[in-house]
mmCIF file of C-alpha atoms in Angstrom:
data_model
loop_
_atom_site.group_PDB
_atom_site.id
_atom_site.type_symbol
_atom_site.label_atom_id
_atom_site.label_comp_id
_atom_site.label_asym_id
_atom_site.label_seq_id
_atom_site.Cartn_x
_atom_site.Cartn_y
_atom_site.Cartn_z
ATOM 1 C CA MET A 1 -43.541 -10.559 -11.014
ATOM 2 C CA ALA A 2 -40.880 -11.701 -8.580
ATOM 3 C CA LYS A 3 -37.548 -13.366 -9.303
ATOM 4 C CA GLY A 4 -39.007 -16.633 -10.583
ATOM 5 C CA LYS A 5 -41.509 -17.376 -13.295
ATOM 6 C CA HIS A 6 -44.544 -17.432 -11.054
ATOM 7 C CA ALA A 7 -46.292 -14.718 -9.121
ATOM 8 C CA PRO A 8 -45.299 -14.590 -5.427
ATOM 9 C CA ASN A 9 -47.583 -16.124 -2.829
ATOM 10 C CA ALA A 10 -49.800 -13.761 -0.908
ATOM 11 C CA GLY A 11 -47.984 -14.590 2.354
ATOM 12 C CA GLU A 12 -44.570 -13.737 0.852
ATOM 13 C CA VAL A 13 -45.705 -10.260 -0.175
ATOM 14 C CA LYS A 14 -46.885 -9.592 3.384
ATOM 15 C CA LYS A 15 -43.558 -10.833 4.848
ATOM 16 C CA GLN A 16 -41.533 -8.384 2.741
ATOM 17 C CA ASN A 17 -43.318 -5.411 4.273
ATOM 18 C CA GLN A 18 -43.126 -6.776 7.816
ATOM 19 C CA ILE A 19 -41.112 -5.002 10.504
ATOM 20 C CA LEU A 20 -38.604 -7.249 12.279
ATOM 21 C CA HIS A 21 -38.357 -7.388 16.040
ATOM 22 C CA PRO A 22 -35.054 -5.857 17.305
ATOM 23 C CA ASN A 23 -34.062 -9.061 19.104
ATOM 24 C CA SER A 24 -35.110 -11.475 16.366
ATOM 25 C CA ARG A 25 -32.764 -14.062 14.921
ATOM 26 C CA LYS A 26 -33.351 -12.787 11.377
ATOM 27 C CA LEU A 27 -32.301 -9.267 12.302
ATOM 28 C CA LYS A 28 -29.201 -10.523 14.126
ATOM 29 C CA LYS A 29 -28.287 -12.584 11.058
ATOM 30 C CA LEU A 30 -28.704 -9.559 8.763
ATOM 31 C CA HIS A 31 -26.660 -7.374 11.121
ATOM 32 C CA LYS A 32 -23.885 -9.980 11.344
ATOM 33 C CA SER A 33 -23.672 -10.343 7.560
ATOM 34 C CA GLY A 34 -23.493 -6.549 7.157
ATOM 35 C CA ILE A 35 -20.652 -6.277 9.661
ATOM 36 C CA HIS A 36 -18.836 -9.179 7.981
ATOM 37 C CA ARG A 37 -19.157 -7.523 4.562
ATOM 38 C CA GLY A 38 -17.730 -4.278 5.984
ATOM 39 C CA ASN A 39 -14.809 -6.078 7.628
ATOM 40 C CA VAL A 40 -13.939 -7.907 4.397
ATOM 41 C CA ASP A 41 -13.995 -4.622 2.447
ATOM 42 C CA ASN A 42 -11.715 -2.938 5.007
ATOM 43 C CA LYS A 43 -9.239 -5.831 4.942
ATOM 44 C CA SER A 44 -9.030 -5.714 1.146
ATOM 45 C CA LYS A 45 -8.460 -1.941 1.185
ATOM 46 C CA ILE A 46 -5.657 -2.309 3.722
ATOM 47 C CA GLY A 47 -4.029 -5.040 1.641
ATOM 48 C CA ILE A 48 -4.178 -2.926 -1.504
ATOM 49 C CA GLN A 49 -2.685 0.079 0.324
ATOM 50 C CA ARG A 50 0.173 -2.039 1.670
ATOM 51 C CA MET A 51 0.817 -3.474 -1.789
ATOM 52 C CA SER A 52 0.809 -0.024 -3.411
ATOM 53 C CA THR A 53 3.284 1.415 -0.886
ATOM 54 C CA LEU A 54 5.557 -1.575 -1.492
ATOM 55 C CA ALA A 55 5.195 -1.058 -5.261
ATOM 56 C CA ASP A 56 6.135 2.632 -4.887
ATOM 57 C CA LYS A 57 9.245 1.670 -2.930
ATOM 58 C CA LEU A 58 10.185 -0.970 -5.496
ATOM 59 C CA MET A 59 9.684 1.499 -8.365
ATOM 60 C CA TRP A 60 12.018 3.962 -6.637
ATOM 61 C CA ILE A 61 14.618 1.208 -6.310
ATOM 62 C CA LYS A 62 14.205 0.220 -9.948
ATOM 63 C CA GLU A 63 14.554 3.820 -11.165
ATOM 64 C CA ASN A 64 17.659 4.519 -9.065
ATOM 65 C CA LEU A 65 19.404 1.167 -9.476
ATOM 66 C CA PRO A 66 21.167 2.058 -12.767
ATOM 67 C CA ALA A 67 22.630 5.213 -11.192
ATOM 68 C CA ILE A 68 24.233 3.199 -8.398
ATOM 69 C CA MET A 69 25.341 0.110 -10.309
ATOM 70 C CA GLU A 70 27.787 0.098 -13.175
ATOM 71 C CA GLU A 71 26.897 -1.638 -16.422
ATOM 72 C CA ASP A 72 27.285 -5.460 -16.253
ATOM 73 C CA ALA A 73 28.426 -5.271 -12.622
ATOM 74 C CA LYS A 74 27.362 -7.864 -10.089
ATOM 75 C CA PHE A 75 25.047 -6.745 -7.319
ATOM 76 C CA THR A 76 26.711 -6.824 -3.892
ATOM 77 C CA LYS A 77 25.751 -6.070 -0.309
ATOM 78 C CA ASP A 78 27.646 -2.766 -0.474
ATOM 79 C CA THR A 79 25.515 -1.587 -3.391
ATOM 80 C CA MET A 80 22.431 -2.686 -1.444
ATOM 81 C CA LEU A 81 23.536 -0.571 1.525
ATOM 82 C CA HIS A 82 24.181 2.390 -0.792
ATOM 83 C CA LEU A 83 20.715 1.911 -2.293
ATOM 84 C CA ILE A 84 19.106 1.801 1.172
ATOM 85 C CA THR A 85 20.806 5.009 2.308
ATOM 86 C CA GLY A 86 19.631 6.701 -0.883
ATOM 87 C CA MET A 87 16.115 5.408 -0.294
ATOM 88 C CA MET A 88 16.093 6.773 3.265
ATOM 89 C CA GLY A 89 16.803 10.262 1.913
ATOM 90 C CA ARG A 90 14.343 10.211 -0.973
ATOM 91 C CA PHE A 91 11.936 12.627 0.750
ATOM 92 C CA GLU A 92 14.500 15.314 1.667
ATOM 93 C CA GLU A 93 13.730 17.539 -1.341
ATOM 94 C CA GLU A 94 10.005 17.403 -0.716
ATOM 95 C CA LEU A 95 10.462 18.251 2.979
ATOM 96 C CA GLU A 96 12.651 21.218 2.009
ATOM 97 C CA GLN A 97 9.942 22.452 -0.377
ATOM 98 C CA ILE A 98 7.298 22.152 2.332
ATOM 99 C CA ASN A 99 9.457 24.059 4.821
ATOM 100 C CA LEU A 100 10.118 26.752 2.210
ATOM 101 C CA LYS A 101 6.383 27.171 1.559
ATOM 102 C CA LYS A 102 5.747 27.326 5.302
ATOM 103 C CA SER A 103 8.299 30.101 5.764
ATOM 104 C CA ILE A 104 6.875 32.283 2.967
ATOM 105 C CA GLY A 105 3.310 32.920 4.107
ATOM 106 C CA LYS A 106 1.706 33.624 7.450
ATOM 107 C CA ASN A 107 -1.568 31.849 6.756
ATOM 108 C CA ARG A 108 -0.042 28.793 5.088
ATOM 109 C CA ARG A 109 1.601 27.191 8.107
ATOM 110 C CA ASN A 110 -0.658 24.111 8.049
ATOM 111 C CA GLN A 111 -1.211 23.849 4.318
ATOM 112 C CA HIS A 112 1.026 20.826 3.730
ATOM 113 C CA SER A 113 1.038 19.446 7.256
ATOM 114 C CA ASN A 114 -0.761 16.235 6.271
ATOM 115 C CA ARG A 115 1.839 15.341 3.648
ATOM 116 C CA GLU A 116 4.652 16.327 6.005
ATOM 117 C CA ASP A 117 3.245 14.085 8.737
ATOM 118 C CA THR A 118 2.959 11.190 6.291
ATOM 119 C CA ILE A 119 6.551 11.655 5.145
ATOM 120 C CA THR A 120 7.932 11.887 8.685
ATOM 121 C CA GLN A 121 5.964 8.810 9.728
ATOM 122 C CA THR A 122 7.311 6.884 6.719
ATOM 123 C CA ILE A 123 10.878 7.985 7.458
ATOM 124 C CA THR A 124 10.677 7.011 11.129
ATOM 125 C CA SER A 125 9.108 3.623 10.377
ATOM 126 C CA GLU A 126 11.710 2.828 7.702
ATOM 127 C CA LYS A 127 14.532 3.935 10.001
ATOM 128 C CA SER A 128 13.240 1.786 12.865
ATOM 129 C CA ASP A 129 12.808 -1.181 10.494
ATOM 130 C CA PHE A 130 16.354 -0.710 9.166
ATOM 131 C CA GLU A 131 17.845 -0.519 12.642
ATOM 132 C CA GLY A 132 15.636 -3.303 14.014
ATOM 133 C CA CYS A 133 14.349 -6.252 12.031
ATOM 134 C CA GLY A 134 15.472 -4.980 8.616
ATOM 135 C CA LEU A 135 13.821 -3.379 5.605
ATOM 136 C CA GLU A 136 11.820 -5.335 3.090
ATOM 137 C CA MET A 137 13.915 -5.157 -0.069
ATOM 138 C CA PRO A 138 13.914 -7.173 -3.290
ATOM 139 C CA ASP A 139 16.394 -10.047 -3.291
ATOM 140 C CA LEU A 140 18.697 -8.681 -5.975
ATOM 141 C CA LEU A 141 21.508 -11.069 -5.062
ATOM 142 C CA ASP A 142 19.493 -13.879 -6.719
ATOM 143 C CA PRO A 143 20.132 -13.637 -10.503
ATOM 144 C CA ASP A 144 16.663 -14.903 -11.523
ATOM 145 C CA ASN A 145 14.910 -12.466 -9.215
ATOM 146 C CA TYR A 146 17.207 -9.642 -10.400
ATOM 147 C CA ASP A 147 16.248 -10.311 -14.038
ATOM 148 C CA TYR A 148 12.554 -10.460 -13.167
ATOM 149 C CA PHE A 149 12.855 -7.206 -11.193
ATOM 150 C CA ASN A 150 14.522 -5.463 -14.149
ATOM 151 C CA LYS A 151 11.792 -6.687 -16.530
ATOM 152 C CA TRP A 152 8.998 -5.658 -14.117
ATOM 153 C CA ASN A 153 6.977 -2.785 -15.589
ATOM 154 C CA GLY A 154 5.547 -1.434 -12.331
ATOM 155 C CA GLU A 155 2.175 -3.186 -12.385
ATOM 156 C CA LEU A 156 0.707 -3.750 -8.954
ATOM 157 C CA ARG A 157 -0.468 -7.295 -9.659
ATOM 158 C CA PHE A 158 3.092 -8.524 -10.358
ATOM 159 C CA VAL A 159 4.595 -7.183 -7.110
ATOM 160 C CA GLN A 160 3.807 -10.461 -5.372
ATOM 161 C CA ASN A 161 6.091 -12.330 -7.816
ATOM 162 C CA ILE A 162 9.186 -10.398 -6.679
ATOM 163 C CA LYS A 163 11.058 -12.187 -3.909
ATOM 164 C CA LEU A 164 11.695 -9.919 -0.939
ATOM 165 C CA LYS A 165 14.214 -10.247 1.866
#
């Protein structure tokens, strides 16, 4: 039996096995809906990737904020600048490790090249953003946003609630 309660008509069974003409309207409609579904999936993946990279950056800031700020001190622009310079150099250790591994073996020159390229691309984009339009950072000068940022547990779905500047 088909989807409903009744048996399908004889004509409907024949239509299911029919081959569609390449220029038919039905085939164009099916093709268009398939392309649309693929585009929507790609857009959602890109949005999730962007959100996760922002969440990683915010987690780094949250982990390193207590080391920069003193207890019960007010957040200032100078501490923000100190935090940004620390964030720009967060990949230095990993790059040193990759260069050390490259220097050890003959056959391992390209072993970590993908990660190295990703790191260098991230560093250059952050540097150009900092020198140009500015980095996207949490607004820690706002006391309400600062409290929310400190209470944030790192979940990806709550990143959108943090005000950025």
